[in-house]
mmCIF file of C-alpha atoms in Angstrom:
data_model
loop_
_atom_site.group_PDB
_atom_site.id
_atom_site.type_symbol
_atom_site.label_atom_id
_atom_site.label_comp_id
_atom_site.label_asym_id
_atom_site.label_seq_id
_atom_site.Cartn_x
_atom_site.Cartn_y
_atom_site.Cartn_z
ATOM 1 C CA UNK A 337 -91.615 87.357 54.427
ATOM 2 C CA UNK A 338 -90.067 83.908 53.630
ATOM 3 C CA UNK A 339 -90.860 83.908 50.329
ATOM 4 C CA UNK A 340 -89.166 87.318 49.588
ATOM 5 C CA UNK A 341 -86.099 86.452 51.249
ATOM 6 C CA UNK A 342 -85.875 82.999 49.012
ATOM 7 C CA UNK A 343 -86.787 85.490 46.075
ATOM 8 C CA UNK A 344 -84.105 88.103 47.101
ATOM 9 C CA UNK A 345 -81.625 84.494 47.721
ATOM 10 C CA UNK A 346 -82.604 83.231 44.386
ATOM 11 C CA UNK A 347 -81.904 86.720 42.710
ATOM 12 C CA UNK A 348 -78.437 87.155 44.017
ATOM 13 C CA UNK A 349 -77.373 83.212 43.272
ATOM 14 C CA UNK A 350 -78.550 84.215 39.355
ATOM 15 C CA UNK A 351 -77.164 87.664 39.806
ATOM 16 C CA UNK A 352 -73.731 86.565 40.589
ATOM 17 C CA UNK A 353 -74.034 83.958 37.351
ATOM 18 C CA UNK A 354 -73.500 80.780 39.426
ATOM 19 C CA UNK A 355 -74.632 78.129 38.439
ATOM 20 C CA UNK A 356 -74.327 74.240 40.562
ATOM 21 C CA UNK A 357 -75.183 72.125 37.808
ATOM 22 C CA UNK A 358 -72.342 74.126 35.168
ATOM 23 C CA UNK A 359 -68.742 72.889 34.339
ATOM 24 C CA UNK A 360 -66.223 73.855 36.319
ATOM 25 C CA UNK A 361 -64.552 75.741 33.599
ATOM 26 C CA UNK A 362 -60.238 76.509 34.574
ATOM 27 C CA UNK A 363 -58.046 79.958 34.272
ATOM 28 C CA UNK A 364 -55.807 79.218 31.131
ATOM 29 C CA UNK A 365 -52.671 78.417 32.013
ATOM 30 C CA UNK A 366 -51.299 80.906 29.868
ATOM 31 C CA UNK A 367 -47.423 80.718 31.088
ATOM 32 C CA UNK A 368 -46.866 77.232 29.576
ATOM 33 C CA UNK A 369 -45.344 77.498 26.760
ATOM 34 C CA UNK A 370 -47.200 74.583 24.936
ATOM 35 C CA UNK A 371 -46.925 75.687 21.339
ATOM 36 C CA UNK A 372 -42.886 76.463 21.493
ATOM 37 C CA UNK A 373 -41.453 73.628 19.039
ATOM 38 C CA UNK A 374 -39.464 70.706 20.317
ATOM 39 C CA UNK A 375 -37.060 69.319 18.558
ATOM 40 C CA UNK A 376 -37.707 66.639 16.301
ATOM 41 C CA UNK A 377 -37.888 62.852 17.015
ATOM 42 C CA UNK A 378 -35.302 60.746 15.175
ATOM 43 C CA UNK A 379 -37.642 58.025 13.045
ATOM 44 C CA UNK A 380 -35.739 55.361 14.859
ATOM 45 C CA UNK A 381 -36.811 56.699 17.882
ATOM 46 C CA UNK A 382 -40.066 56.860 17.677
ATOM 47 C CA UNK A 383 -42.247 55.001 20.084
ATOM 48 C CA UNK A 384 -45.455 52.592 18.395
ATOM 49 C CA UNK A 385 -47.920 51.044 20.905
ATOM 50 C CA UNK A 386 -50.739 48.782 20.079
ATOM 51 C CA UNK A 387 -54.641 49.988 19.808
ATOM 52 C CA UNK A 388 -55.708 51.477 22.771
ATOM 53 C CA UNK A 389 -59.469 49.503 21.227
ATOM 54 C CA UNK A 390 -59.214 46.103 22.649
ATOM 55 C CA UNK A 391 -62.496 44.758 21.983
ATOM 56 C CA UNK A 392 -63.568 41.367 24.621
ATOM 57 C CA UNK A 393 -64.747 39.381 21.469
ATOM 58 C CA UNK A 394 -61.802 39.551 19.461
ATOM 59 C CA UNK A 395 -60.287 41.688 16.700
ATOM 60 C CA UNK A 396 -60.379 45.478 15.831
ATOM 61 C CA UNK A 397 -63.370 45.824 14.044
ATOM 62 C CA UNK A 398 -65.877 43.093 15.782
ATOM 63 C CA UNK B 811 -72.669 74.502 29.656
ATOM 64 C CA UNK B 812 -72.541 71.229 31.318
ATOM 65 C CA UNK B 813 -71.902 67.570 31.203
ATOM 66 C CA UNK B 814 -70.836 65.292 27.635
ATOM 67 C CA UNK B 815 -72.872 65.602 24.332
ATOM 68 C CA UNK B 816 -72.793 63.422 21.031
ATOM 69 C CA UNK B 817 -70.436 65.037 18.971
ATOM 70 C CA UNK B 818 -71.682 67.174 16.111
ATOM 71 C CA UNK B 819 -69.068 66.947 13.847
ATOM 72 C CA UNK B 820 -70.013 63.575 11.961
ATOM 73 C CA UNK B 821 -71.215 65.014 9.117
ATOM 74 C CA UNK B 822 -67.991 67.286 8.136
ATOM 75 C CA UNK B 823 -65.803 63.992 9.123
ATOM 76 C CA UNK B 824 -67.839 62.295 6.639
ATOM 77 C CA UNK B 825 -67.216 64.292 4.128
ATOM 78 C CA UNK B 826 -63.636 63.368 3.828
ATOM 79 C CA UNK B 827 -64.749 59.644 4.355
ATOM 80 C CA UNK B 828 -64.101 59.488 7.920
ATOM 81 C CA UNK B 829 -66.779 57.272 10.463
ATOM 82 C CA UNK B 830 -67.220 58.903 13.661
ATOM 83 C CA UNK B 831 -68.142 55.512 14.912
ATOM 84 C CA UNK B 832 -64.730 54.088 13.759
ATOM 85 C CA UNK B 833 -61.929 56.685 13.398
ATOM 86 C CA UNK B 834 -58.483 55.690 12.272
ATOM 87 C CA UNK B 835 -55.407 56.310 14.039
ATOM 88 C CA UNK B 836 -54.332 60.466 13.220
ATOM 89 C CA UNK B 837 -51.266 59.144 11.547
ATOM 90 C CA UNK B 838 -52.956 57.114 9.160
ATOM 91 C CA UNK B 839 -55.199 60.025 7.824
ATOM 92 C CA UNK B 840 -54.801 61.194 4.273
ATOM 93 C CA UNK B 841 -53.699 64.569 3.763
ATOM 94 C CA UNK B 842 -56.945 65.655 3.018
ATOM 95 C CA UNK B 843 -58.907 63.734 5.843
ATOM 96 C CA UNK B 844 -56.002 65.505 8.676
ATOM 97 C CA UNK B 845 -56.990 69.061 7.242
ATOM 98 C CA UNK B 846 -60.760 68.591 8.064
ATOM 99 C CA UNK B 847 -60.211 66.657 11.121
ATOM 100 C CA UNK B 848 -57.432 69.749 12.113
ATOM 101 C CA UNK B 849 -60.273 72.081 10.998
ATOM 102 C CA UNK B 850 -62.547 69.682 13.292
ATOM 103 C CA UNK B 851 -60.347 70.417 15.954
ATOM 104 C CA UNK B 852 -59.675 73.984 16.191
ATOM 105 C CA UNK B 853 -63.575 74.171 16.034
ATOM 106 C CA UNK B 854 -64.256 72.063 18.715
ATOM 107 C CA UNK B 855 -61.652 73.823 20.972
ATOM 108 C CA UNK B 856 -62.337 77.425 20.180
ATOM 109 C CA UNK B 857 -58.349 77.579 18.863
ATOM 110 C CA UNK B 858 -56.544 79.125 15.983
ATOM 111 C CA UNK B 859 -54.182 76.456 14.296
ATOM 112 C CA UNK B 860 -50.874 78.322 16.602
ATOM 113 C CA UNK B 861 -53.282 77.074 19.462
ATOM 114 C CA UNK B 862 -51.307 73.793 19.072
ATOM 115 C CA UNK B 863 -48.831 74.314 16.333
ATOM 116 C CA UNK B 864 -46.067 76.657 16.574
ATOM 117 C CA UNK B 865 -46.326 79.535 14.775
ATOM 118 C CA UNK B 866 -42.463 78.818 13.136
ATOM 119 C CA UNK B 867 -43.508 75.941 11.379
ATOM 120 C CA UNK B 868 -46.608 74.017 11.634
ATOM 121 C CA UNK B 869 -44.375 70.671 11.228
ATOM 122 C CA UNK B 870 -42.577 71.442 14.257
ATOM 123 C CA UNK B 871 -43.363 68.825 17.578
ATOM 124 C CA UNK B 872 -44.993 70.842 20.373
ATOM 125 C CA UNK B 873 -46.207 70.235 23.447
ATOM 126 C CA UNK B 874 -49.985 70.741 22.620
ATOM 127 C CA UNK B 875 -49.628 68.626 19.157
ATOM 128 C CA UNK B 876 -48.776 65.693 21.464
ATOM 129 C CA UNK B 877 -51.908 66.403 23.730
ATOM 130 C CA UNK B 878 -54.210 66.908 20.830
ATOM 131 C CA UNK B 879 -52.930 63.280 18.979
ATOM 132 C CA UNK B 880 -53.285 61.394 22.249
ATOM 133 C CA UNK B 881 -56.734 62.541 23.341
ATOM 134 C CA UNK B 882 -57.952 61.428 19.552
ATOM 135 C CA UNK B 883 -55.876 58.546 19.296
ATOM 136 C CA UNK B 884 -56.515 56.998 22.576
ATOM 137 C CA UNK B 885 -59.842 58.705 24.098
ATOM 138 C CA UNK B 886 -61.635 59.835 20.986
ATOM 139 C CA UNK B 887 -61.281 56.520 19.314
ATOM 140 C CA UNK B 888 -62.221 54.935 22.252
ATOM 141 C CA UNK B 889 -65.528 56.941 23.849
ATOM 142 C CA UNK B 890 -68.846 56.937 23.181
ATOM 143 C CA UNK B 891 -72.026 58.176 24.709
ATOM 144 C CA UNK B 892 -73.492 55.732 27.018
ATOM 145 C CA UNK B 893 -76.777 55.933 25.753
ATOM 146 C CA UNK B 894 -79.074 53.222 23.417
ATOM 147 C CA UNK B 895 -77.634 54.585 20.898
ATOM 148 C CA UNK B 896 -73.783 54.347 21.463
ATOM 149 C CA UNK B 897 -73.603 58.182 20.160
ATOM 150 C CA UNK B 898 -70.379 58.808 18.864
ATOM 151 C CA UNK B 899 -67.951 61.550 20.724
ATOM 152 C CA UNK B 900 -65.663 63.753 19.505
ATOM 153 C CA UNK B 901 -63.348 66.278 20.977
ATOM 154 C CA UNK B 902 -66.485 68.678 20.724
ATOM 155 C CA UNK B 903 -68.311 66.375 23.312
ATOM 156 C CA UNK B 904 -66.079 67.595 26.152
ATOM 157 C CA UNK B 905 -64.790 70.590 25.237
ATOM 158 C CA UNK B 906 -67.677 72.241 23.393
ATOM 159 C CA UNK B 907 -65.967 75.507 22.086
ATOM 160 C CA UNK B 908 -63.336 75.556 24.774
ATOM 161 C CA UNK B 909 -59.584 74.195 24.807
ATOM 162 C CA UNK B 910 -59.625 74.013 28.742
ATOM 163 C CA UNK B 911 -62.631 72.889 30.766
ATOM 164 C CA UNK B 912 -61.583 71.937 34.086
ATOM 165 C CA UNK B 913 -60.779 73.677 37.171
ATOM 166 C CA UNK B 914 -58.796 71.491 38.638
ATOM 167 C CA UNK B 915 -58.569 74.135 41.803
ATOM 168 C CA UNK B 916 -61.036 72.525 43.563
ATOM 169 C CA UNK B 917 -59.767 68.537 43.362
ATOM 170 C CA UNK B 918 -63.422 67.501 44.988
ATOM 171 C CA UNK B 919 -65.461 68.879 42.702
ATOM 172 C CA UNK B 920 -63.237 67.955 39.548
ATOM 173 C CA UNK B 921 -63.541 64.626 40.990
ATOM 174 C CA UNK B 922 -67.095 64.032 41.439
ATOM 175 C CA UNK B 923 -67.287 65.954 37.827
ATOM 176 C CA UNK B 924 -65.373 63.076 36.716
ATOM 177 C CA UNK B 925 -67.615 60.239 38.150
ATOM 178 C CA UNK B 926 -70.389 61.784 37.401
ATOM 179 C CA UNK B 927 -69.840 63.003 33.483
ATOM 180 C CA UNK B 928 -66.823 61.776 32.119
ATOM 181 C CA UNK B 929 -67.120 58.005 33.485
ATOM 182 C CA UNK B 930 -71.055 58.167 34.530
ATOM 183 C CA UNK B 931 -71.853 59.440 31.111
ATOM 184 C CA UNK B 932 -69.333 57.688 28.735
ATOM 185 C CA UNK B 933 -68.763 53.890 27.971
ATOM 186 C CA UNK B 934 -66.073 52.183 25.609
ATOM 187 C CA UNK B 935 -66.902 51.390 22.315
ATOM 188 C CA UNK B 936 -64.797 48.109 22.516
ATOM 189 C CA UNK B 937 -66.824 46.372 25.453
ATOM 190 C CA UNK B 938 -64.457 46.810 28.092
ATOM 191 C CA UNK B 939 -65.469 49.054 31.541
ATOM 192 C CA UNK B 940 -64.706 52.586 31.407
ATOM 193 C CA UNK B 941 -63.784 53.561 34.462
ATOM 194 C CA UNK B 942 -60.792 56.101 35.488
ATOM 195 C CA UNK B 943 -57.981 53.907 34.057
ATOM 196 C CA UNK B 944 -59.628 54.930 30.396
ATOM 197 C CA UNK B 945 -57.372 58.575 30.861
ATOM 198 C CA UNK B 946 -55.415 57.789 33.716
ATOM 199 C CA UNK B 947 -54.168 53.987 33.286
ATOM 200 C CA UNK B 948 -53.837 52.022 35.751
ATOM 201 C CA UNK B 949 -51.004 54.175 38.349
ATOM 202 C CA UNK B 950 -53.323 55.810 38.126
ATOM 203 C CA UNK B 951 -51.584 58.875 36.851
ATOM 204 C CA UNK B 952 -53.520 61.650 38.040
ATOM 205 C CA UNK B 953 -51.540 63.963 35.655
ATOM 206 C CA UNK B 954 -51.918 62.333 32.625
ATOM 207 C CA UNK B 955 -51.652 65.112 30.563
ATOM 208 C CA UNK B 956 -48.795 66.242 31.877
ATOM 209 C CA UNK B 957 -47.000 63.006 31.200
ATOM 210 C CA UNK B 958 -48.356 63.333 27.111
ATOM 211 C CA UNK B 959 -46.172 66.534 27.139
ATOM 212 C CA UNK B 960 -43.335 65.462 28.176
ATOM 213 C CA UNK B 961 -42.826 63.197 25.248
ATOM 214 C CA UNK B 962 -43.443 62.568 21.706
ATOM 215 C CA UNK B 963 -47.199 60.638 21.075
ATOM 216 C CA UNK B 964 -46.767 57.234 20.349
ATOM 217 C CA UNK B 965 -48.131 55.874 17.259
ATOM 218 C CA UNK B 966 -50.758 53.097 17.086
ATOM 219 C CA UNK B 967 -49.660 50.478 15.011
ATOM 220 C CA UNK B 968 -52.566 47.900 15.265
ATOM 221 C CA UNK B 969 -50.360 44.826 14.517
ATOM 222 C CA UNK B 970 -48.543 45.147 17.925
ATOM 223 C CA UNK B 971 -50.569 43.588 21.054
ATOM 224 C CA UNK B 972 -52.550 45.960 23.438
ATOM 225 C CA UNK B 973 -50.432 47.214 26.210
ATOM 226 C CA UNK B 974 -53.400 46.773 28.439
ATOM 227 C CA UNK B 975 -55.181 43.460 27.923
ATOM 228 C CA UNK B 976 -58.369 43.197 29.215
ATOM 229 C CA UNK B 977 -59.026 39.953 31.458
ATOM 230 C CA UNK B 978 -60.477 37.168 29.388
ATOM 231 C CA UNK B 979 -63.881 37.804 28.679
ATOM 232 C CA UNK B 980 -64.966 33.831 29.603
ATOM 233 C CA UNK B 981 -64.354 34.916 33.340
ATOM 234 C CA UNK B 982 -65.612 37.922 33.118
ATOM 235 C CA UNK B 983 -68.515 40.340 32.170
ATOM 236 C CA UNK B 984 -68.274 43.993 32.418
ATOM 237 C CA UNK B 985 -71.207 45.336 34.726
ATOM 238 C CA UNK B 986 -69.252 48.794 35.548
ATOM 239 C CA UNK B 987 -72.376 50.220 35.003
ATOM 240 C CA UNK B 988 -74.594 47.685 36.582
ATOM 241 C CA UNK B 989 -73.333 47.477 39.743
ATOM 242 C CA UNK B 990 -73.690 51.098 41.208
ATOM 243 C CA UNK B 991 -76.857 53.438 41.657
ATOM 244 C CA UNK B 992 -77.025 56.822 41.033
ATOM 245 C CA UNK B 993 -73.234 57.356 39.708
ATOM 246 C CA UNK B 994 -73.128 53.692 38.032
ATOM 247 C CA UNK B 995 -70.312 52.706 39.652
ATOM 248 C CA UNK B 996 -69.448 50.202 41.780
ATOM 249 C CA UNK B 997 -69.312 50.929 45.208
ATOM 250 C CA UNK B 998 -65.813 50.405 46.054
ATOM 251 C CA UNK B 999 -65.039 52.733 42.411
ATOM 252 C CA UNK B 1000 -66.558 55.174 43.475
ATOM 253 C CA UNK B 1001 -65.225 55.585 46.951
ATOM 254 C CA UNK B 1002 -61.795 55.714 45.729
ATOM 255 C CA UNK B 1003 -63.021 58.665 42.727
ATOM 256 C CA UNK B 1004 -64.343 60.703 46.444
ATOM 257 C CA UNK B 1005 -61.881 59.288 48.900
ATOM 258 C CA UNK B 1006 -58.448 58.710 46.989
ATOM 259 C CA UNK B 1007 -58.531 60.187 43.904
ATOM 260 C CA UNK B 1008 -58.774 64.135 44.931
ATOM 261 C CA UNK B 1009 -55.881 63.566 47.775
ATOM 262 C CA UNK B 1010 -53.372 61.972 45.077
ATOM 263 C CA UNK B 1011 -54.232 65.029 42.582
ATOM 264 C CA UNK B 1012 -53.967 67.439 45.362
ATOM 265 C CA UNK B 1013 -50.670 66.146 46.558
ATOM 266 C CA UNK B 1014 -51.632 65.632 49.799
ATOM 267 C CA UNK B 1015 -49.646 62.879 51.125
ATOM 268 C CA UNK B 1016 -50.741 63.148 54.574
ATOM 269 C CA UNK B 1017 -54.260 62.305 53.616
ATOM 270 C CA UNK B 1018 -53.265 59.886 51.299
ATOM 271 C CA UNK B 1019 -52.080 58.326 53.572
ATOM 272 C CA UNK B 1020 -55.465 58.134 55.856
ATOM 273 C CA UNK B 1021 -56.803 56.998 53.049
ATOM 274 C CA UNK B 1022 -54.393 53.836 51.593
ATOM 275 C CA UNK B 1023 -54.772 52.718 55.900
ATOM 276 C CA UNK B 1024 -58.570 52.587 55.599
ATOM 277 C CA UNK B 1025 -58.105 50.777 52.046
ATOM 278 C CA UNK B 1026 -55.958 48.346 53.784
ATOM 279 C CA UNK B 1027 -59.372 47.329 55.809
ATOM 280 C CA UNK B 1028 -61.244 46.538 52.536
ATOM 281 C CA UNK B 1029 -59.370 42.990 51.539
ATOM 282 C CA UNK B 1030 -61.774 40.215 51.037
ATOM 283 C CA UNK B 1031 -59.740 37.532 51.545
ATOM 284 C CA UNK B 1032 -56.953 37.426 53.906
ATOM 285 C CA UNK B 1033 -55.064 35.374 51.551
ATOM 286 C CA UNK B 1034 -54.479 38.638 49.490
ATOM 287 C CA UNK B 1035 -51.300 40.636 49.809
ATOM 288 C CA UNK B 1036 -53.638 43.742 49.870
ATOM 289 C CA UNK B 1037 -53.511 45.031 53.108
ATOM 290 C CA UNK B 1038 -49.403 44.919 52.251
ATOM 291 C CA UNK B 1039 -49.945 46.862 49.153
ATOM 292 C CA UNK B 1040 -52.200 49.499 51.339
ATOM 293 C CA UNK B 1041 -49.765 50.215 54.335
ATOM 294 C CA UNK B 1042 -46.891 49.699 52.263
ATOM 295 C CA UNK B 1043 -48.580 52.675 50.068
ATOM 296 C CA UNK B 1044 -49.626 54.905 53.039
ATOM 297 C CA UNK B 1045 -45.955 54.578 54.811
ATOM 298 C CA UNK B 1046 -44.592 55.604 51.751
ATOM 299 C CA UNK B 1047 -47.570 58.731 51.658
ATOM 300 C CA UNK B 1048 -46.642 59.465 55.461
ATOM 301 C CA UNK B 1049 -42.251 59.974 53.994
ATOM 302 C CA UNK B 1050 -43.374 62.081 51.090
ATOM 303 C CA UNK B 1051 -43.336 59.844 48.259
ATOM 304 C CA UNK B 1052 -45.809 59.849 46.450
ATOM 305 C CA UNK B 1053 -44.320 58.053 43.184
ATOM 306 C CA UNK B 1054 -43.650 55.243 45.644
ATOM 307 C CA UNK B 1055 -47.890 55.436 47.173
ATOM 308 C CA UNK B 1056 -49.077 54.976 42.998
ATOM 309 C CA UNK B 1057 -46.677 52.475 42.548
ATOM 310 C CA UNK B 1058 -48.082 50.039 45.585
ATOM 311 C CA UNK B 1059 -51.664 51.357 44.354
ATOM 312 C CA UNK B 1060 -50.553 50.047 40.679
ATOM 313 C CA UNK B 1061 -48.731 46.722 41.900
ATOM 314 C CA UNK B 1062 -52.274 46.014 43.436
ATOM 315 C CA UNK B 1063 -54.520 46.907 41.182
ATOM 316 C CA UNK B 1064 -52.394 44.483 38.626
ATOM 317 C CA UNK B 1065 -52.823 41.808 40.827
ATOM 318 C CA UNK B 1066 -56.120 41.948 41.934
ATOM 319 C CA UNK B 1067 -58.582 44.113 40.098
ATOM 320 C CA UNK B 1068 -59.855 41.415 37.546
ATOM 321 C CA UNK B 1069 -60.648 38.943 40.119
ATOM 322 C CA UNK B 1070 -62.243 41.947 42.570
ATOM 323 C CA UNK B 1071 -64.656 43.048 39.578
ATOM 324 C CA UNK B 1072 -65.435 39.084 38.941
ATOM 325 C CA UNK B 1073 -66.285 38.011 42.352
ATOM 326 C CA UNK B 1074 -66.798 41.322 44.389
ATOM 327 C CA UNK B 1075 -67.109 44.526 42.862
ATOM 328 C CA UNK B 1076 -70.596 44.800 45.010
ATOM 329 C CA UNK B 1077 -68.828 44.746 48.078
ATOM 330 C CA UNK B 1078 -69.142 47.773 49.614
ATOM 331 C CA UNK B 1079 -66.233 49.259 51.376
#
């Protein structure tokens, strides 16, 4: 009797297509309008920062 | 689908002379190098080229074009598999097919996806730990991406100094993932990815501010202005404001999270 209720469990968890172990995957956020185009950055403007690679022993390429 | 993987576009980066293991900054790409790496792109995400450009002209600034440089600029560049190997990432390792892969609904589980995958699974390539200030800096800002969009990607120009120096490597040894079991992370990193870090990306100041009053508790040394920086952050959680909560989280963090990971970062909290 146990054993068909886990089996009947076990079914309906893979039925239903979850799965614990998957991504969390998202709705897509379709109502931003991310690909409308900005206007332009004047050159002077434009922000520089340094590497975001900071390696402990030194330079860039250590 | 689940968890990170070594990338598998290497071979079509190195086809246009590109290392996996060492990627330039995007701006510094020859033409021909930005078309496969584009083409690299729109692969890995499962997007047409209007997925990020606009379809009026593909020169155009847009939101997603600032998203896309950033996360190869400053995360690609940066990542690797934590394995022997060092496997390189690319945007592939994450997103596998699929521009948006987390369902940041359920702040808990996005967390604890976090800790487990995208810090438990990933290490810098430069040395330094990888922990959640890798994408979020050090406010933390829990809506990083957010921020990218709201203004044009910087470039990296490798001449100008870092704007976050790591602490100098004679005092101190990374052992993020030394210190930890299971997750690899320290203990008191890992309470704040269960405990903090879903209440700040939920916006739920009230618990936030639970949370910065037990933090208070956790100083090692009375010395410390830490306990300050905790109730000052949790009264400012209890009016609303949370801007004013990541700022006292920052201002401590600044001054004390190179000496906590030197002397304590086994303490449990």
């Amino acid at each position: 009797m146990r054993a068909l209720v886990v089996l009947l469990l076990t079914s309906c968890v893979a039925a239903s297509g979850y799965d614990p172990n998957a991504k969390p995957t998202t709705p897509v956020p379709s109502d931003e309008p991310d690909t409308e185009p900005l206007p332009p950055t004047p050159k002077a403007a434009r922000k520089k920062v340094g590497d975001p690679r900071v390696y402990l022993d030194g330079g860039h390429d250590s | 689908m689940s968890g990170v993987h070594a990338t598998r576009m290497g071979e079509a980066l190195a086809e246009v002379g590109l290392d996996v293991r060492d990627l330039p900054p995007l701006e510094t790409l020859s033409s021909k190098q930005r078309m496969r790496v584009m083409k690299t792109f729109t692969e890995s995400l499962g997007v047409p080229c209007v997925g990020c450009h606009a379809e009026e002209g593909f020169t155009a600034d847009t939101k997603r074009k600032r998203v896309a440089k950033r996360m190869y600029n400053e995360l690609v560049r940066v990542l690797a598999i934590d394995d022997k190997e060092r496997s390189p990432v690319f945007c592939d390792s994450c997103h596998d097919g699929t521009m948006f892969i987390l369902d940041r609904r359920e702040k808990r589980k996005v967390a604890t996806y976090m800790a487990e995958v995208l810090v438990g699974k990933l290490r810098r390539v430069d040395g330094r730990d990888h922990d959640c200030g890798t994408c979020h800096e050090d406010g933390p800002d829990f809506r990083f991406v957010t921020t990218w969009k709201s203004m044009p990607a910087p470039e990296i120009d490798r001449s100008l100094p870092a704007a976050r120096v790591p602490p100098d490597p004679a005092s101190y040894t990374p052992t993020t993932k030394a210190c930890g079991q299971d997750l690899h992370l320290c203990p008191l990193q890992f309470w704040m990815r269960e405990r903090v870090a879903p209440s700040f990306a939920a916006g739920d100041a009230k618990d936030v501010a639970v949370a910065m009053d037990e933090v208070a508790k956790y100083s090692p040394d009375a010395s410390w202005k830490w306990g300050d920086l905790a109730h000052g952050a949790a009264e400012a959680a209890r009016r609303g404001d949370l801007v004013a909560a990541r700022e006292s989280c920052q201002e401590c963090h600044v001054k004390y999270k190179a000496e906590w990971r030197a002397s304590h970062r086994t303490r449990k909290p």
